[in-house]
mmCIF file of C-alpha atoms in Angstrom:
data_model
loop_
_atom_site.group_PDB
_atom_site.id
_atom_site.type_symbol
_atom_site.label_atom_id
_atom_site.label_comp_id
_atom_site.label_asym_id
_atom_site.label_seq_id
_atom_site.Cartn_x
_atom_site.Cartn_y
_atom_site.Cartn_z
ATOM 1 C CA MET A 188 -76.217 86.663 -352.514
ATOM 2 C CA ALA A 189 -76.836 88.539 -349.324
ATOM 3 C CA GLN A 190 -78.506 85.504 -347.820
ATOM 4 C CA THR A 191 -75.507 83.333 -348.673
ATOM 5 C CA ARG A 192 -73.144 85.820 -347.058
ATOM 6 C CA ALA A 193 -75.272 85.888 -343.899
ATOM 7 C CA ILE A 194 -75.192 82.093 -343.682
ATOM 8 C CA PHE A 195 -71.387 82.088 -344.141
ATOM 9 C CA MET A 196 -70.854 84.672 -341.379
ATOM 10 C CA THR A 197 -73.153 82.787 -339.036
ATOM 11 C CA THR A 198 -71.290 79.539 -339.672
ATOM 12 C CA LEU A 199 -67.910 81.243 -339.182
ATOM 13 C CA LEU A 200 -69.093 82.772 -335.917
ATOM 14 C CA HIS A 201 -70.242 79.411 -334.620
ATOM 15 C CA LEU A 202 -66.907 77.823 -335.488
ATOM 16 C CA SER A 203 -64.722 80.569 -334.048
ATOM 17 C CA LEU A 204 -66.699 81.022 -330.835
ATOM 18 C CA PRO A 205 -65.323 77.860 -329.087
ATOM 19 C CA ILE A 206 -61.768 78.810 -330.061
ATOM 20 C CA LEU A 207 -62.288 82.297 -328.653
ATOM 21 C CA ILE A 208 -63.629 80.916 -325.395
ATOM 22 C CA ILE A 209 -60.643 78.557 -325.017
ATOM 23 C CA PHE A 210 -58.229 81.417 -325.686
ATOM 24 C CA LEU A 211 -59.906 83.591 -323.032
ATOM 25 C CA LEU A 212 -60.090 80.876 -320.373
ATOM 26 C CA PHE A 213 -56.656 79.263 -320.910
ATOM 27 C CA PRO A 214 -54.317 81.897 -322.315
ATOM 28 C CA HIS A 215 -51.193 80.255 -320.824
ATOM 29 C CA GLN A 216 -51.860 77.080 -322.802
ATOM 30 C CA ILE A 217 -51.708 78.955 -326.083
ATOM 31 C CA HIS A 218 -48.148 80.247 -325.693
ATOM 32 C CA THR A 219 -45.430 77.776 -326.517
ATOM 33 C CA GLN A 220 -43.261 77.001 -323.483
ATOM 34 C CA PRO A 221 -39.592 76.145 -324.057
ATOM 35 C CA ALA A 222 -38.663 72.660 -322.876
ATOM 36 C CA ALA A 223 -37.142 72.768 -319.416
ATOM 37 C CA THR A 224 -33.596 71.473 -319.338
ATOM 38 C CA THR A 225 -31.591 70.471 -316.291
ATOM 39 C CA THR A 226 -27.893 69.992 -316.201
ATOM 40 C CA ALA A 227 -26.877 66.875 -314.292
ATOM 41 C CA PRO A 228 -23.886 67.324 -312.030
ATOM 42 C CA SER A 229 -20.790 66.041 -313.664
ATOM 43 C CA PRO A 230 -19.070 63.199 -311.825
ATOM 44 C CA SER A 231 -16.125 65.354 -310.893
ATOM 45 C CA SER A 232 -13.846 64.622 -308.001
ATOM 46 C CA SER A 233 -15.515 67.339 -305.918
ATOM 47 C CA THR A 234 -19.046 65.908 -305.995
ATOM 48 C CA ALA A 235 -20.152 63.533 -303.273
ATOM 49 C CA TRP A 236 -22.544 61.111 -304.873
ATOM 50 C CA PRO A 237 -20.280 59.242 -307.322
ATOM 51 C CA VAL A 238 -17.492 58.600 -304.786
ATOM 52 C CA ASP A 239 -16.859 54.921 -304.005
ATOM 53 C CA ILE A 240 -14.039 54.171 -301.574
ATOM 54 C CA ILE A 241 -13.686 50.551 -302.752
ATOM 55 C CA ASP A 242 -13.268 51.643 -306.375
ATOM 56 C CA ILE A 243 -10.587 54.126 -305.351
ATOM 57 C CA LEU A 244 -8.675 51.420 -303.463
ATOM 58 C CA LYS A 245 -8.970 48.993 -306.371
ATOM 59 C CA THR A 246 -7.475 51.642 -308.632
ATOM 60 C CA GLY A 247 -4.406 51.708 -306.402
ATOM 61 C CA LYS A 248 -3.917 47.939 -306.937
ATOM 62 C CA GLN A 249 -2.126 47.470 -303.589
ATOM 63 C CA PHE A 250 -4.948 47.830 -301.074
ATOM 64 C CA ASN A 251 -6.706 44.493 -301.568
ATOM 65 C CA ILE A 252 -6.542 43.454 -297.900
ATOM 66 C CA PHE A 253 -7.687 46.850 -296.648
ATOM 67 C CA ALA A 254 -10.564 46.866 -299.158
ATOM 68 C CA LYS A 255 -11.522 43.335 -298.094
ATOM 69 C CA PHE A 256 -11.706 44.436 -294.465
ATOM 70 C CA LEU A 257 -13.827 47.447 -295.441
ATOM 71 C CA ASN A 258 -16.324 45.135 -297.120
ATOM 72 C CA SER A 259 -16.417 42.543 -294.349
ATOM 73 C CA ALA A 260 -16.065 44.665 -291.197
ATOM 74 C CA ASN A 261 -19.696 45.757 -290.750
ATOM 75 C CA HIS A 262 -19.639 46.968 -294.366
ATOM 76 C CA LEU A 263 -17.561 49.999 -293.473
ATOM 77 C CA GLY A 264 -17.084 50.795 -297.145
ATOM 78 C CA LYS A 265 -20.803 51.463 -297.565
ATOM 79 C CA GLN A 266 -20.861 53.423 -294.316
ATOM 80 C CA ILE A 267 -18.109 55.677 -295.622
ATOM 81 C CA ASP A 268 -19.945 56.241 -298.915
ATOM 82 C CA THR A 269 -23.107 57.096 -296.974
ATOM 83 C CA GLN A 270 -21.305 59.470 -294.632
ATOM 84 C CA ILE A 271 -19.759 61.262 -297.602
ATOM 85 C CA ILE A 272 -23.255 62.016 -298.885
ATOM 86 C CA THR A 273 -25.015 62.785 -295.594
ATOM 87 C CA SER A 274 -22.261 64.559 -293.668
ATOM 88 C CA THR A 275 -20.885 68.034 -294.304
ATOM 89 C CA ASP A 276 -17.600 67.158 -292.598
ATOM 90 C CA GLY A 277 -16.339 64.609 -295.115
ATOM 91 C CA VAL A 278 -14.098 61.614 -294.413
ATOM 92 C CA THR A 279 -10.357 60.858 -294.395
ATOM 93 C CA VAL A 280 -9.072 57.311 -294.933
ATOM 94 C CA LEU A 281 -5.552 56.151 -294.080
ATOM 95 C CA ALA A 282 -5.251 53.103 -296.329
ATOM 96 C CA ALA A 283 -2.601 50.569 -295.326
ATOM 97 C CA THR A 284 -1.022 48.695 -298.223
ATOM 98 C CA ASP A 285 -0.953 44.934 -298.678
ATOM 99 C CA GLY A 286 2.749 45.081 -297.806
ATOM 100 C CA ALA A 287 1.890 46.764 -294.507
ATOM 101 C CA PHE A 288 -0.396 43.881 -293.529
ATOM 102 C CA SER A 289 2.200 41.332 -294.651
ATOM 103 C CA SER A 290 4.778 42.989 -292.384
ATOM 104 C CA LEU A 291 2.710 42.412 -289.243
ATOM 105 C CA PRO A 292 4.095 39.823 -286.814
ATOM 106 C CA SER A 293 2.796 36.353 -287.546
ATOM 107 C CA GLY A 294 -0.633 35.709 -286.031
ATOM 108 C CA THR A 295 -1.372 39.365 -285.214
ATOM 109 C CA LEU A 296 -4.688 39.483 -287.059
ATOM 110 C CA ASN A 297 -5.712 35.958 -286.021
ATOM 111 C CA LYS A 298 -5.441 36.948 -282.368
ATOM 112 C CA LEU A 299 -7.988 39.732 -282.828
ATOM 113 C CA SER A 300 -11.683 39.170 -282.261
ATOM 114 C CA ASP A 301 -14.179 40.187 -284.929
ATOM 115 C CA GLN A 302 -15.004 43.311 -282.942
ATOM 116 C CA GLN A 303 -11.325 44.220 -282.663
ATOM 117 C CA LYS A 304 -10.889 43.809 -286.414
ATOM 118 C CA VAL A 305 -13.709 46.284 -286.971
ATOM 119 C CA ARG A 306 -12.073 48.691 -284.516
ATOM 120 C CA LEU A 307 -8.737 48.242 -286.274
ATOM 121 C CA ILE A 308 -10.145 49.393 -289.617
ATOM 122 C CA GLN A 309 -12.183 52.172 -287.984
ATOM 123 C CA PHE A 310 -8.907 53.305 -286.417
ATOM 124 C CA HIS A 311 -7.689 54.121 -289.951
ATOM 125 C CA ILE A 312 -10.699 56.356 -290.716
ATOM 126 C CA LEU A 313 -11.132 59.963 -289.583
ATOM 127 C CA PRO A 314 -14.758 61.213 -289.510
ATOM 128 C CA LYS A 315 -13.685 64.515 -291.071
ATOM 129 C CA PHE A 316 -11.985 65.656 -294.249
ATOM 130 C CA TYR A 317 -8.328 66.594 -293.708
ATOM 131 C CA SER A 318 -6.006 67.994 -296.327
ATOM 132 C CA LEU A 319 -2.273 67.506 -295.798
ATOM 133 C CA ASP A 320 -2.056 71.081 -294.535
ATOM 134 C CA ASP A 321 -4.876 70.346 -292.073
ATOM 135 C CA LEU A 322 -3.073 67.267 -290.738
ATOM 136 C CA GLU A 323 0.181 69.208 -290.377
ATOM 137 C CA THR A 324 -1.500 71.680 -288.035
ATOM 138 C CA ALA A 325 -4.094 69.345 -286.504
ATOM 139 C CA SER A 326 -4.825 69.592 -282.793
ATOM 140 C CA ASN A 327 -3.699 66.266 -281.324
ATOM 141 C CA PRO A 328 -4.979 63.744 -280.534
ATOM 142 C CA VAL A 329 -7.236 63.384 -283.576
ATOM 143 C CA GLU A 330 -10.479 61.435 -283.261
ATOM 144 C CA THR A 331 -11.017 58.316 -285.376
ATOM 145 C CA LEU A 332 -14.152 56.456 -286.380
ATOM 146 C CA ALA A 333 -13.330 53.869 -283.688
ATOM 147 C CA GLY A 334 -14.235 56.480 -281.061
ATOM 148 C CA GLY A 335 -13.302 56.551 -277.384
ATOM 149 C CA GLU A 336 -9.584 56.424 -276.655
ATOM 150 C CA PHE A 337 -8.758 55.249 -280.177
ATOM 151 C CA MET A 338 -7.014 58.417 -281.337
ATOM 152 C CA LEU A 339 -4.033 59.318 -283.535
ATOM 153 C CA ASN A 340 -1.334 61.969 -283.406
ATOM 154 C CA PHE A 341 -0.133 63.831 -286.488
ATOM 155 C CA THR A 342 3.000 65.900 -286.976
ATOM 156 C CA GLY A 343 4.644 67.196 -290.096
ATOM 157 C CA THR A 344 6.800 69.738 -291.863
ATOM 158 C CA ASN A 345 6.936 70.808 -295.494
ATOM 159 C CA GLY A 346 4.125 68.513 -296.523
ATOM 160 C CA GLN A 347 5.623 65.371 -294.980
ATOM 161 C CA ILE A 348 3.072 64.026 -292.491
ATOM 162 C CA ASN A 349 3.907 61.550 -289.734
ATOM 163 C CA VAL A 350 1.193 59.605 -287.935
ATOM 164 C CA THR A 351 1.541 57.601 -284.727
ATOM 165 C CA SER A 352 -0.843 55.355 -282.834
ATOM 166 C CA GLY A 353 1.264 55.104 -279.694
ATOM 167 C CA VAL A 354 2.526 51.712 -280.914
ATOM 168 C CA VAL A 355 3.280 52.304 -284.599
ATOM 169 C CA GLN A 356 4.668 55.360 -286.349
ATOM 170 C CA THR A 357 4.618 55.805 -290.118
ATOM 171 C CA GLN A 358 4.322 58.429 -292.846
ATOM 172 C CA ILE A 359 1.762 59.325 -295.465
ATOM 173 C CA SER A 360 3.615 58.096 -298.546
ATOM 174 C CA ASN A 361 1.105 58.784 -301.313
ATOM 175 C CA ILE A 362 -2.135 60.627 -302.049
ATOM 176 C CA MET A 363 -4.892 58.499 -303.568
ATOM 177 C CA ARG A 364 -7.517 61.237 -303.410
ATOM 178 C CA LYS A 365 -7.317 64.748 -301.966
ATOM 179 C CA ASN A 366 -10.529 66.539 -302.912
ATOM 180 C CA PHE A 367 -13.418 67.197 -300.543
ATOM 181 C CA PRO A 368 -15.434 65.356 -299.282
ATOM 182 C CA LEU A 369 -13.089 62.331 -299.308
ATOM 183 C CA ALA A 370 -9.332 62.177 -298.792
ATOM 184 C CA VAL A 371 -7.518 58.854 -299.170
ATOM 185 C CA TYR A 372 -3.858 58.642 -298.127
ATOM 186 C CA GLN A 373 -1.506 55.682 -298.406
ATOM 187 C CA ILE A 374 0.431 54.508 -295.363
ATOM 188 C CA ASP A 375 2.992 51.691 -295.334
ATOM 189 C CA LYS A 376 2.325 50.349 -291.832
ATOM 190 C CA VAL A 377 -0.817 49.092 -290.125
ATOM 191 C CA LEU A 378 -1.754 51.404 -287.260
ATOM 192 C CA LEU A 379 -2.131 49.087 -284.262
ATOM 193 C CA PRO A 380 -4.006 50.785 -281.407
ATOM 194 C CA LEU A 381 -2.328 51.105 -278.032
ATOM 195 C CA GLU A 382 -5.467 49.535 -276.547
ATOM 196 C CA PHE A 383 -4.683 46.251 -278.316
ATOM 197 C CA THR A 384 -1.317 45.820 -276.589
ATOM 198 C CA PRO A 385 -0.970 43.881 -273.298
ATOM 199 C CA LYS A 386 0.530 46.902 -271.532
ATOM 200 C CA ALA A 387 -2.704 48.792 -271.984
ATOM 201 C CA ARG A 388 -4.628 46.377 -269.733
ATOM 202 C CA PRO A 389 -4.139 45.321 -266.108
ATOM 203 C CA SER A 390 -2.818 41.803 -265.622
ATOM 204 C CA LEU A 391 -5.756 39.552 -264.713
ATOM 205 C CA GLY A 392 -5.706 36.156 -263.023
ATOM 206 C CA ASN A 393 -8.392 33.480 -263.029
ATOM 207 C CA LYS A 394 -12.031 34.525 -263.393
ATOM 208 C CA GLY A 395 -11.065 38.099 -264.174
ATOM 209 C CA ARG A 396 -9.576 38.815 -260.746
ATOM 210 C CA PRO A 397 -6.422 40.930 -260.485
ATOM 211 C CA ASN A 398 -3.207 38.947 -260.556
ATOM 212 C CA LYS A 399 -1.844 38.990 -257.006
ATOM 213 C CA THR A 400 1.697 38.372 -258.188
ATOM 214 C CA ALA A 401 1.561 41.450 -260.380
ATOM 215 C CA GLU A 402 -0.015 43.486 -257.575
ATOM 216 C CA ALA A 403 2.657 42.394 -255.112
ATOM 217 C CA ALA A 404 5.413 43.348 -257.521
ATOM 218 C CA ALA A 405 3.894 46.786 -257.951
ATOM 219 C CA ALA A 406 3.052 47.331 -254.274
ATOM 220 C CA PRO A 407 5.111 49.971 -252.393
ATOM 221 C CA LYS A 408 7.747 48.724 -249.972
ATOM 222 C CA ASN A 409 8.279 49.916 -246.394
ATOM 223 C CA SER A 410 11.580 50.986 -244.852
ATOM 224 C CA LYS A 411 12.564 47.333 -244.343
ATOM 225 C CA GLY A 412 11.985 46.509 -247.981
ATOM 226 C CA ILE A 413 8.843 44.478 -247.244
ATOM 227 C CA SER A 414 5.603 45.085 -249.064
ATOM 228 C CA PRO A 415 2.390 45.425 -246.985
ATOM 229 C CA ALA A 416 1.194 42.066 -248.293
ATOM 230 C CA ASP A 417 4.318 40.357 -246.927
ATOM 231 C CA GLU A 418 4.413 42.100 -243.530
ATOM 232 C CA PRO A 419 3.370 39.968 -240.527
ATOM 233 C CA SER A 420 0.145 40.966 -238.856
ATOM 234 C CA PRO A 421 0.166 42.647 -235.409
ATOM 235 C CA ALA A 422 -1.212 39.431 -233.952
ATOM 236 C CA GLU A 423 1.891 37.613 -235.172
ATOM 237 C CA THR A 424 4.471 40.110 -233.870
ATOM 238 C CA ASP A 425 3.139 41.874 -230.773
ATOM 239 C CA GLU A 426 1.037 39.341 -228.835
ATOM 240 C CA PRO A 427 1.257 35.530 -228.540
ATOM 241 C CA SER A 428 -1.713 33.414 -229.409
ATOM 242 C CA SER A 429 -4.002 31.744 -226.833
ATOM 243 C CA ALA A 430 -2.315 28.388 -227.353
ATOM 244 C CA GLY A 431 1.064 30.008 -226.663
ATOM 245 C CA LYS A 432 -0.202 31.525 -223.426
ATOM 246 C CA MET A 433 -1.450 28.131 -222.154
ATOM 247 C CA SER A 434 1.885 26.527 -223.030
ATOM 248 C CA GLN A 435 3.794 29.195 -221.110
ATOM 249 C CA LEU A 436 1.475 28.782 -218.081
ATOM 250 C CA GLY A 437 2.017 25.028 -218.091
ATOM 251 C CA LEU A 438 5.815 25.424 -218.134
ATOM 252 C CA GLY A 439 5.643 27.850 -215.193
ATOM 253 C CA LEU A 440 3.662 25.449 -212.926
ATOM 254 C CA ALA A 441 5.849 22.389 -213.604
ATOM 255 C CA PRO A 442 8.718 23.304 -211.152
ATOM 256 C CA ALA A 443 6.262 24.021 -208.328
ATOM 257 C CA ALA A 444 4.587 20.655 -208.729
ATOM 258 C CA LEU A 445 7.979 18.920 -208.658
ATOM 259 C CA VAL A 446 8.921 20.615 -205.362
ATOM 260 C CA LEU A 447 5.664 19.616 -203.685
ATOM 261 C CA PHE A 448 6.107 16.036 -204.821
ATOM 262 C CA CYS A 449 9.615 15.819 -203.321
ATOM 263 C CA MET A 450 8.431 17.232 -199.982
ATOM 264 C CA GLY A 451 5.708 14.603 -199.786
ATOM 265 C CA VAL A 452 8.180 11.804 -200.439
ATOM 266 C CA PHE A 453 10.749 12.878 -197.979
#
């Protein structure tokens, strides 16, 4: 009996020894860890990643032309979505309705180059998030995505915001989206830049040279009402030419020659 008990204890020790060693070497593996859970951000209007400007415009059902330009003009729609994610400033879009584009004078868009069409749409995008209150107190002029001199002016009272490009003035008539990082406002006129109008450029003649007719019309007049371009040169007014001097000399010698001829005859 004693021998059987000794054998049992020895066998039990041999079996439990590996388990004991594992417990001592890897104690953290023995304890049960609760499964880690992460809460995915809900696609609320305040999060950046689910925002799609084209989807927002399609929801409005009256921005088909503007959305088409966003897709075709250097893929501005994707650029806006990317900027929303990567920038901390956000974006503001002034979306012109289909009716606004239809109200443009005939041929307006056809006269624009591809680069100008891109600038036109960029002119409707502000590289910063603006609430209506921000636009009402904005420091004019406000920069647009078109850059350079392509800027807008905003004024407003009691939540009614007016926007002008220097050529076109309109109002923000509806709010498509107002939460950071993207604001989308409806406007009922296409904002044509002042730089696209003929008055914004000097009149040019052939081969890019200034138009002399336009320059002459704009040139200052003297006391006689003659522009510098029309005034005679000093050579024309103060001193006769060489040919004139020779003519005058010839006329002066003619009488003397006639007198000498008569004296020789008589």
